[in-house]
Amino acid sequence: MDTKDLDARSYTDLLKGYIKTQDERALYGAEQISKSFIKNNILPEEIVNLHIQALLEIYPDLHELIQPSMNFLLEAMISYGLAHQEYQQLREKQLELRSEIHLAARMQQILLQSEIPQTDDLDIGVISVPANQMNGDYHHFVRGKDGSINIAIADIIGKGIPAALSMSMIKYAMDSFPESEMSTNAILKSLNRVVERNVDPSMFITMFYATYKPDSGKLFYSSAGHEPGFFYSSKANRFKEIEAKGLVLGVKPDTTYSQYELELNKDDMVILLTDGVTECRKGDQFIERDEVLEVIRTYMHLPAQEIVNRVYRHFERIQNFQLKDDFTLVILKKVV
Amino acid sequence: MGSQSYVTIMKEWDIVAARQMGRDIAKNLGFGTVDQARITTAISELARNIHLYAGEGKVCFEIVESLEHKGIRVLATDNGPGIRDLSQVMEDGFTTSGGLGAGLPGVKRLMDDFDIESEVGKGTKITTTKWVR
């Protein structure tokens, strides 16, 4: 006997028992069999039919008006059966889609990963976590021949798959530049042209680009409308916003950018981030930018990687472990 | 190939006539109550599509026999506007009338075999069969 026949048999038995006793135990049995129907994809019209057959078995001379009324019910169930089947299929499709996106996300991670350069000068920590499966934030590190360290951090306005796809394009555009020989503003200028030409006009990319020169201990930087980072001066024991003006990438083809500079001394820190960090939400409210600094201050005695990890964990928790936006935080700590 | 009969669809009540003819044929062929209801629902959906989108057309019935079993074949034809994107109308979740479970994917589920040909500006022909189990 297959499960269908088995269910039919026990349905009839349960119904018989229930009509006789009308007790809760038989109804509990009905609940169990209902789950079994779902599991075995028994459609509503088949259940109605099962009921008709069971009735006819229990009462062979069923009132002649009952049966047509049951047939009417059966007919009325057909569309529910169809809707159920469609729902099942859509569910399967959704699972497929989800695993496909998961694969894409892993591929993206491999494509976009950037190793933190090891230097005697800087202690570098970075964390980048997507809100959904795919990341619309981007960062990378490139070491120049002269020992300089180039750092890019970017954010696509928008998130999810379209943002992630644009990110891959940014990466390959940048790979083709002789980054370590270009000034930070020249890099943004070239990149702006690539973005303007290739990205949908409704999509914008913000980027902060910096080069650290170990010889002079200076950080050169430019910004294309990116969320301002912070500079921590150890001497003053104060955080300051890193100011840099520049238009978002992709708006106009001929945008130019300025280069700024900053001198780093021992124990100074540079904090770069995306708006996923500063726009964390506590309930309905955005946090204040200062709140980020307070948290960093709590952990700033730790190594850079440890700081970013702790800061992330802090904000992950206050957002109930559900990020609203991609979260990227980079901390550079001058150690000598 | 067996006998052929048809219903011309011109007004909404013709849908009922198509259902009736289909149900009678299915019953005579020995289909159970559930399958009768499914076949009838499929016929209804096809006839409604003709009524709503082509205005006029035909639903034909054929009794078909293979080596092992008998079945009912339903042919719905019209000279309406045709369907531009067949893959789209056969996709779950896509219906112009809204809601789950409706439309041509529903017909396909209710029946065993399903085929559709359509040419924009010329019309649509849907052939679908259900076999007695």
XYZ file of C-alpha atoms in Angstrom:
469
model
C 0.000 0.000 0.000
C 1.434 3.401 -0.877
C 1.041 6.387 1.398
C -1.940 7.640 -0.559
C -3.925 4.437 0.064
C -2.707 4.367 3.633
C -3.970 7.906 4.183
C -7.280 7.005 2.547
C -7.681 4.048 4.868
C -6.835 5.946 8.029
C -8.963 8.893 6.937
C -11.995 6.640 6.692
C -11.197 5.007 10.040
C -10.656 8.332 11.762
C -13.867 9.759 10.323
C -15.801 6.688 11.426
C -14.341 6.979 14.925
C -15.047 10.659 15.142
C -18.685 10.375 14.057
C -19.181 7.794 16.786
C -17.316 9.491 19.674
C -16.898 13.112 18.601
C -13.856 13.301 20.845
C -10.664 15.321 20.631
C -8.458 12.330 19.984
C -9.956 11.765 16.528
C -9.532 15.447 15.756
C -5.894 15.221 16.738
C -5.667 12.358 14.247
C -7.199 14.665 11.624
C -4.473 17.202 12.296
C -1.777 14.574 11.805
C -3.309 13.343 8.581
C -3.636 16.901 7.333
C 0.132 17.299 7.707
C 0.648 14.039 5.913
C -1.515 15.293 3.023
C 0.623 18.383 2.690
C 3.808 16.364 2.831
C 2.622 14.012 0.111
C 1.275 16.815 -2.067
C -2.337 15.680 -1.831
C -4.453 18.418 -3.388
C -7.645 19.781 -1.802
C -9.922 18.290 -4.466
C -8.430 14.874 -3.739
C -9.154 15.307 -0.050
C -12.760 16.205 -0.795
C -12.969 13.128 -2.992
C -11.478 11.059 -0.197
C -14.158 12.410 2.089
C -16.897 11.488 -0.388
C -15.536 7.957 -0.726
C -15.267 7.599 3.039
C -18.832 8.817 3.552
C -20.138 6.392 0.957
C -18.314 3.560 2.673
C -19.685 4.436 6.104
C -23.182 5.243 4.858
C -23.790 3.233 1.694
C -27.227 4.798 1.427
C -26.076 8.364 1.944
C -28.787 10.931 1.491
C -29.078 11.573 -2.207
C -28.565 15.312 -1.799
C -25.314 14.999 0.144
C -23.304 13.572 -2.703
C -23.990 16.300 -5.287
C -23.254 18.878 -2.588
C -19.910 17.223 -1.999
C -19.231 17.163 -5.721
C -19.915 20.861 -5.758
C -17.317 21.352 -3.020
C -14.839 19.264 -4.979
C -15.295 21.488 -8.014
C -14.824 24.572 -5.890
C -11.489 23.209 -4.624
C -9.841 22.776 -8.035
C -8.417 26.281 -8.185
C -7.033 25.975 -4.674
C -5.277 22.829 -5.781
C -3.748 24.688 -8.699
C -2.701 27.591 -6.518
C -1.068 25.152 -4.134
C 0.890 23.478 -6.916
C 2.031 26.816 -8.249
C 3.085 27.886 -4.789
C 5.148 24.717 -4.409
C 6.864 25.313 -7.714
C 7.591 28.950 -6.910
C 9.081 27.858 -3.614
C 11.404 25.452 -5.356
C 12.365 28.148 -7.810
C 13.126 30.503 -4.963
C 15.435 27.972 -3.345
C 17.233 27.501 -6.650
C 17.596 31.229 -7.046
C 18.911 31.592 -3.558
C 21.614 29.009 -4.052
C 22.543 30.611 -7.358
C 22.955 33.981 -5.658
C 24.951 32.308 -2.942
C 27.368 30.974 -5.554
C 27.583 34.383 -7.190
C 28.321 35.955 -3.824
C 31.155 33.526 -3.223
C 32.540 34.186 -6.662
C 32.341 37.918 -5.994
C 34.201 37.477 -2.754
C 37.006 35.656 -4.512
C 37.133 38.210 -7.328
C 37.152 41.229 -5.088
C 39.272 40.069 -2.188
C 42.285 42.192 -1.450
C 45.052 41.210 0.875
C 46.120 43.608 3.579
C 49.711 44.623 2.877
C 52.188 43.943 5.672
C 54.327 46.956 6.455
C 56.444 48.084 9.380
C 54.835 51.511 9.284
C 51.142 50.838 9.368
C 48.921 48.448 11.210
C 45.905 47.922 8.936
C 42.547 46.425 9.826
C 39.585 45.940 7.527
C 36.121 44.445 7.705
C 33.516 44.413 4.940
C 30.169 42.693 5.449
C 27.281 42.743 2.973
C 23.743 43.394 4.220
C 22.374 40.809 1.822
C 24.337 38.131 0.094
C 26.229 40.333 -2.322
C 28.357 43.287 -1.355
C 27.920 46.744 -2.883
C 30.888 48.072 -0.937
C 34.387 47.731 -2.233
C 37.866 48.197 -0.887
C 41.313 47.273 -2.029
C 44.960 47.697 -1.187
C 47.794 47.958 -3.678
C 51.426 48.316 -2.759
C 53.583 50.458 -5.056
C 57.158 49.766 -6.082
C 58.368 52.581 -3.846
C 56.733 50.977 -0.807
C 53.719 53.273 -0.929
C 50.366 51.828 -0.027
C 47.254 52.640 -2.043
C 43.876 52.245 -0.447
C 40.513 52.510 -2.152
C 37.156 52.342 -0.429
C 33.943 52.693 -2.402
C 30.200 52.430 -2.066
C 27.573 52.000 -4.735
C 24.414 53.944 -4.111
C 22.043 51.033 -3.989
C 22.790 47.541 -2.854
C 22.297 43.957 -3.836
C 23.126 42.360 -7.142
C 23.222 45.420 -9.458
C 25.589 47.151 -7.033
C 27.761 44.062 -6.814
C 27.980 43.779 -10.587
C 29.128 47.400 -10.885
C 31.750 46.732 -8.258
C 33.385 44.072 -10.372
C 33.650 46.597 -13.179
C 35.326 49.137 -10.897
C 37.849 46.547 -9.839
C 38.866 45.671 -13.387
C 39.023 49.311 -14.428
C 41.359 50.019 -11.531
C 43.476 46.968 -12.254
C 44.286 48.517 -15.615
C 45.637 51.760 -14.087
C 49.286 52.097 -13.059
C 47.936 53.016 -9.646
C 51.165 53.541 -7.787
C 52.397 56.017 -10.387
C 49.271 58.142 -10.409
C 48.160 60.845 -8.011
C 45.000 60.113 -6.064
C 42.981 62.758 -7.901
C 44.119 61.459 -11.307
C 42.882 58.001 -10.399
C 39.440 59.316 -9.482
C 39.370 61.360 -12.680
C 40.057 58.304 -14.836
C 37.661 56.163 -12.896
C 34.945 58.784 -13.210
C 35.179 58.516 -16.978
C 34.852 54.728 -16.860
C 31.849 54.887 -14.567
C 30.176 57.651 -16.536
C 30.488 55.659 -19.732
C 29.579 52.222 -18.435
C 27.214 52.469 -15.542
C 23.495 53.071 -15.657
C 22.760 56.800 -15.081
C 20.605 55.958 -12.094
C 23.572 54.447 -10.313
C 26.295 56.396 -8.553
C 29.510 55.369 -6.942
C 31.322 57.188 -4.175
C 34.991 56.530 -3.535
C 37.724 57.617 -1.199
C 41.193 57.020 -2.544
C 44.382 57.396 -0.490
C 48.103 56.787 -0.895
C 50.402 56.484 2.048
C 54.074 57.337 1.401
C 56.278 55.818 4.079
C 59.263 58.066 3.218
C 57.454 61.243 4.203
C 54.886 59.675 6.516
C 52.220 61.500 4.531
C 48.815 60.346 3.413
C 47.602 61.791 0.105
C 43.919 61.458 -0.632
C 40.979 62.443 -2.792
C 37.285 61.847 -2.468
C 34.463 61.398 -4.927
C 31.519 62.301 -2.716
C 32.389 59.557 -0.270
C 31.304 59.433 3.354
C 34.049 61.402 5.156
C 36.441 59.345 7.254
C 38.191 60.397 10.442
C 41.708 61.261 11.453
C 42.763 60.594 15.002
C 45.611 62.689 16.267
C 47.388 60.965 19.095
C 49.035 64.171 20.220
C 45.761 66.051 20.557
C 43.890 62.880 21.535
C 41.085 63.976 19.207
C 39.156 62.721 16.216
C 38.699 65.030 13.262
C 36.670 64.577 10.114
C 38.791 64.133 7.010
C 37.526 66.803 4.688
C 37.754 66.359 0.944
C 35.522 67.749 -1.753
C 34.668 65.989 -4.974
C 31.684 64.961 -7.075
C 30.311 61.434 -6.983
C 31.653 59.180 -9.777
C 29.578 58.841 -12.916
C 27.685 62.138 -12.935
C 29.653 64.147 -15.485
C 32.303 62.949 -17.924
C 34.829 65.727 -17.244
C 34.833 65.995 -13.462
C 38.184 66.770 -11.863
C 39.249 66.120 -8.294
C 41.628 67.695 -5.781
C 44.350 65.946 -3.842
C 44.761 66.636 -0.141
C 47.412 65.547 2.320
C 47.789 64.701 5.954
C 50.828 63.984 8.035
C 50.699 60.874 10.172
C 52.661 60.585 13.391
C 53.149 57.657 15.711
C 49.857 56.279 17.098
C 47.748 58.418 14.767
C 44.866 56.654 13.097
C 42.967 57.021 9.852
C 39.443 55.647 9.766
C 37.744 55.034 6.434
C 34.210 53.786 6.180
C 31.049 53.501 4.123
C 27.678 54.883 5.102
C 26.635 51.415 6.240
C 28.718 52.162 9.331
C 27.480 55.656 10.101
C 23.882 54.922 9.141
C 23.461 52.032 11.492
C 20.054 52.162 13.046
C 18.937 51.745 16.597
C 15.255 51.008 16.302
C 13.908 53.773 14.060
C 16.773 56.179 14.678
C 20.076 56.552 12.943
C 23.062 56.559 15.220
C 25.160 59.702 15.439
C 28.500 59.712 13.689
C 30.042 60.489 17.057
C 28.768 57.192 18.341
C 31.068 55.395 15.917
C 33.997 57.347 17.321
C 33.057 56.521 20.887
C 33.074 52.848 20.077
C 36.400 53.128 18.257
C 37.850 54.979 21.220
C 36.840 52.122 23.510
C 38.883 49.664 21.495
C 41.654 51.794 20.045
C 44.378 50.349 22.247
C 43.929 47.060 20.354
C 45.541 46.043 17.027
C 43.735 47.548 14.003
C 42.085 44.313 12.883
C 40.821 43.722 16.380
C 39.363 47.256 16.507
C 37.356 46.866 13.288
C 36.106 43.447 14.361
C 34.922 44.765 17.710
C 33.292 47.831 16.185
C 31.462 45.631 13.704
C 30.255 43.313 16.428
C 29.039 46.274 18.444
C 26.896 47.652 15.612
C 25.759 44.254 14.464
C 24.357 43.708 17.902
C 22.561 47.022 18.287
C 20.905 46.362 14.925
C 19.646 42.977 16.081
C 22.103 41.165 13.819
C 20.411 42.422 10.680
C 22.483 44.906 8.736
C 20.452 47.459 6.800
C 23.309 48.333 4.493
C 26.695 46.952 3.480
C 29.222 47.704 6.196
C 32.893 48.445 5.445
C 35.410 49.844 7.904
C 39.149 50.328 7.381
C 41.518 51.487 10.104
C 45.125 52.468 9.572
C 47.256 52.884 12.649
C 50.704 54.394 12.362
C 52.924 52.310 14.572
C 56.328 53.983 14.269
C -8.767 8.788 -33.865
C -12.335 8.889 -32.699
C -15.302 11.135 -33.122
C -14.954 14.894 -33.008
C -17.318 17.459 -31.601
C -16.935 21.137 -30.880
C -18.405 24.230 -29.288
C -18.083 27.678 -30.840
C -17.176 30.313 -28.276
C -18.798 33.667 -28.986
C -20.336 34.749 -25.716
C -19.673 33.932 -22.076
C -22.410 31.284 -21.844
C -20.676 29.251 -24.532
C -18.015 28.537 -21.924
C -20.622 26.613 -19.971
C -21.622 24.651 -23.070
C -17.956 23.726 -23.636
C -17.626 22.607 -20.022
C -20.770 20.500 -20.298
C -19.678 18.772 -23.480
C -16.200 18.117 -22.102
C -17.512 16.755 -18.827
C -19.939 14.399 -20.585
C -17.202 13.028 -22.801
C -14.849 12.616 -19.825
C -17.519 10.846 -17.807
C -18.296 8.436 -20.634
C -14.616 7.675 -21.036
C -14.493 6.559 -17.405
C -12.642 9.425 -15.757
C -13.128 9.682 -11.970
C -14.854 12.601 -10.289
C -11.643 14.464 -9.516
C -10.283 14.153 -13.055
C -13.639 15.149 -14.519
C -13.486 18.309 -12.451
C -9.905 18.969 -13.550
C -10.629 18.459 -17.235
C -13.668 20.685 -16.984
C -11.693 23.409 -15.243
C -9.036 23.238 -17.972
C -11.681 23.529 -20.694
C -13.214 26.440 -18.852
C -9.875 28.239 -18.681
C -9.215 27.707 -22.409
C -12.707 28.841 -23.375
C -12.426 31.883 -21.109
C -9.137 32.843 -22.699
C -10.781 32.743 -26.116
C -13.706 34.784 -24.836
C -11.503 37.382 -23.111
C -8.605 37.788 -25.520
C -9.745 36.632 -28.972
C -13.473 37.284 -28.743
C -14.277 34.262 -30.871
C -12.973 30.761 -31.366
C -13.622 27.063 -31.067
C -13.118 24.324 -28.486
C -13.017 20.849 -30.076
C -13.015 17.477 -28.380
C -11.541 14.237 -29.599
C -11.388 10.818 -28.068
C -7.882 9.497 -28.510
C -6.582 6.010 -28.032
C -3.063 4.801 -27.617
C -1.963 1.207 -27.133
C -2.541 1.203 -23.400
C -5.166 3.825 -22.727
C -7.865 6.172 -23.815
C -7.982 9.880 -23.358
C -9.678 13.123 -24.164
C -8.003 15.688 -26.370
C -9.104 19.289 -26.190
C -8.260 21.671 -29.016
C -8.782 25.380 -28.465
C -8.333 27.559 -31.549
C -8.913 31.191 -32.275
C -7.994 33.823 -34.852
C -7.293 36.440 -32.215
C -4.258 38.657 -31.639
C -1.933 35.771 -30.784
C 0.634 35.612 -28.007
C 3.960 37.371 -28.459
C 5.923 35.797 -25.653
C 4.908 32.188 -25.073
C 7.577 31.536 -22.443
C 6.213 34.407 -20.440
C 2.596 33.275 -20.441
C 3.710 29.759 -19.523
C 5.649 31.085 -16.551
C 4.276 30.636 -13.043
C 3.226 33.838 -11.386
C 2.555 35.563 -14.703
C -1.122 36.122 -15.313
C -2.954 39.048 -16.735
C -5.985 38.147 -14.662
C -3.974 38.034 -11.447
C -3.758 35.518 -8.666
C -2.068 32.189 -8.222
C -3.007 29.078 -10.123
C -4.763 30.655 -13.053
C -3.865 30.839 -16.702
C -2.152 28.446 -19.061
C 0.295 26.979 -16.521
C -2.819 25.902 -14.618
C -4.235 24.173 -17.709
C -0.919 22.408 -18.179
C -1.023 21.144 -14.598
C -4.612 19.946 -14.848
C -3.934 17.934 -18.010
C -1.272 15.399 -19.029
C -0.013 16.699 -22.387
C 0.031 20.305 -23.429
C 1.107 22.103 -26.592
C 0.638 25.645 -27.794
C 1.253 27.370 -31.117
C 0.655 31.041 -31.631
C 1.339 33.648 -34.239
C 0.973 37.341 -33.550
C -1.917 38.764 -35.575
C -3.065 35.314 -36.698
C -4.225 33.405 -33.667
C -3.537 30.690 -31.156
C -3.951 26.930 -31.104
C -3.730 24.955 -27.883
C -3.793 21.157 -27.837
C -4.060 19.370 -24.548
C -4.791 15.771 -23.592
C -5.656 13.845 -20.476
C -5.440 10.077 -20.230
C -7.692 7.795 -18.249
C -5.638 6.297 -15.437
